[in-house]
Phi, psi and omega in degrees: 000134182291133181293146178252143178186193182237129176266131186247135173247129176251154186283139169266157177096214191294334181271354189301307184297321181296315181288322178296325176294317177300315180297318180297317180290338179268017179064031176228055183293146180245134177233158182231147179293337176201165182293341181265358183284141177251005175232121182240187181234130176265125188270054171221087186280355174286313178274329183233071179287158176304139005271008185278000177283350178279123182250139180253132177265126187211149176302131182296349173292326188265334186298327177300324180291324179292318178293319179299328178276003178062034176264355174206146183267339184220140177202150173259131179206188179250151177304318182294328182284333174295317178294317180299322179287344178072028183237034179303326183274356184249352177235159178245125175277114182279313181210154174241137183238139177283065181241141178215184180302326181279357180118284181239132179146199183230162167239164177211152174272141179224156170256124184229151176231166179294154186300334181261010183290147176278352179283122184254334180209171182298330182290348177279349182283137178229180180300338180280350182266153181240130180244121179265139183197156170269357183240063186299320181291313179299313181299316181298316180294314184293317180293322178296322179294336177274356177084020179235157185220063177287170176281133181260129177245120180278127178229181187227070175089172179053048183294336179301337182284354184271016182305325181261004187234355179216152179278337180202161174232146178249100198232153175265132182214156175262308184244341183085358184296314181298322179296316181297316179297324180281002177089022180254150179237124181284129179246344177213136175252137173260168179302151179296150179243136178244162172288135183239150166257123185238160173213194173236157191299325182294329178294325179287338179276344179275127186300315183292310182295320180297321179298318178295315182300315183293322177292321177298318178298319180300315180298314181293315182291330177295322177291314181297321180292330180285334181295129181087002178241154175221164173260129178243133181234149177200159174260143182221150173282151182307320183289346181257358188303311185297314183291322180287320178299327180292340180279342187266105181281065185282164170284099189087204181267149176299149176277133182236129180230140179290140176281158178302134180083010180054037182261043181115198186223157171255127177251140173218146182204152173269125182228166177286138179305324182293342180272346188298319184302322179270335182290318185303307179294329179292318179295316180298318180296327181279356176108005179289146177229168179049051182280128181230139176244126180244139168287150176235144183268326183218147181209128175241111181301000000 
């Protein structure tokens, strides 16, 4: 009987380091025999036993098509790339992560023109205009939905260089800074795109594969949920418990344990890292002592 498991595709290119870091923190580190290898090994043989421990590195543009063809059960890609591949109905988006080339964040597709262009909006584009993009299918669909039909030119990166060769570009950006520096002006924003973990519906219907997929998701989501959160602990006198507990915006209620000798309580809670700067003086003012802040690696709400 043929063994069942899940084949994983990880992204090559700008998302590679970000996703590999996520996998490592989720106890699923991937290693390669050399920097030029496109097949690596995932060191979690419980979820990915041989031969499923072999991981393939692939451009996230192509992985949706491979998953849609059921040649791999799991892959990381972008929402925009699923649309570009035209296989929205053939893959299932399991989770979306705020990950981008810069680490944490989003990307978005934009329509941009040169700063001195007379084109002010998408409706100004006509058949005489030329739009350069790495997303020809997505651009064609989106522009048609806007009621315009410019000529689409497919290119392969460095769209900022098309200032003298195209009337507009349909480009992916995180902050828009590179476009501005390159002399481009954004005239239309599309919805934000996130990194996705995808599969196909039949894999979810298979008992063995679905169990692996759900456990893999738990590991990844525990890491993502922990990012930006810390554990804060402090000692409190009995008379201060209520007021101090109210300061801790924990997931659920803060945990309270009696101190040795019944001399008060220890409170601990998971809080957002961004709240710590204001929490510390507030806790101290309310009477908390022995305040400790711990980083956390994984968190499941």
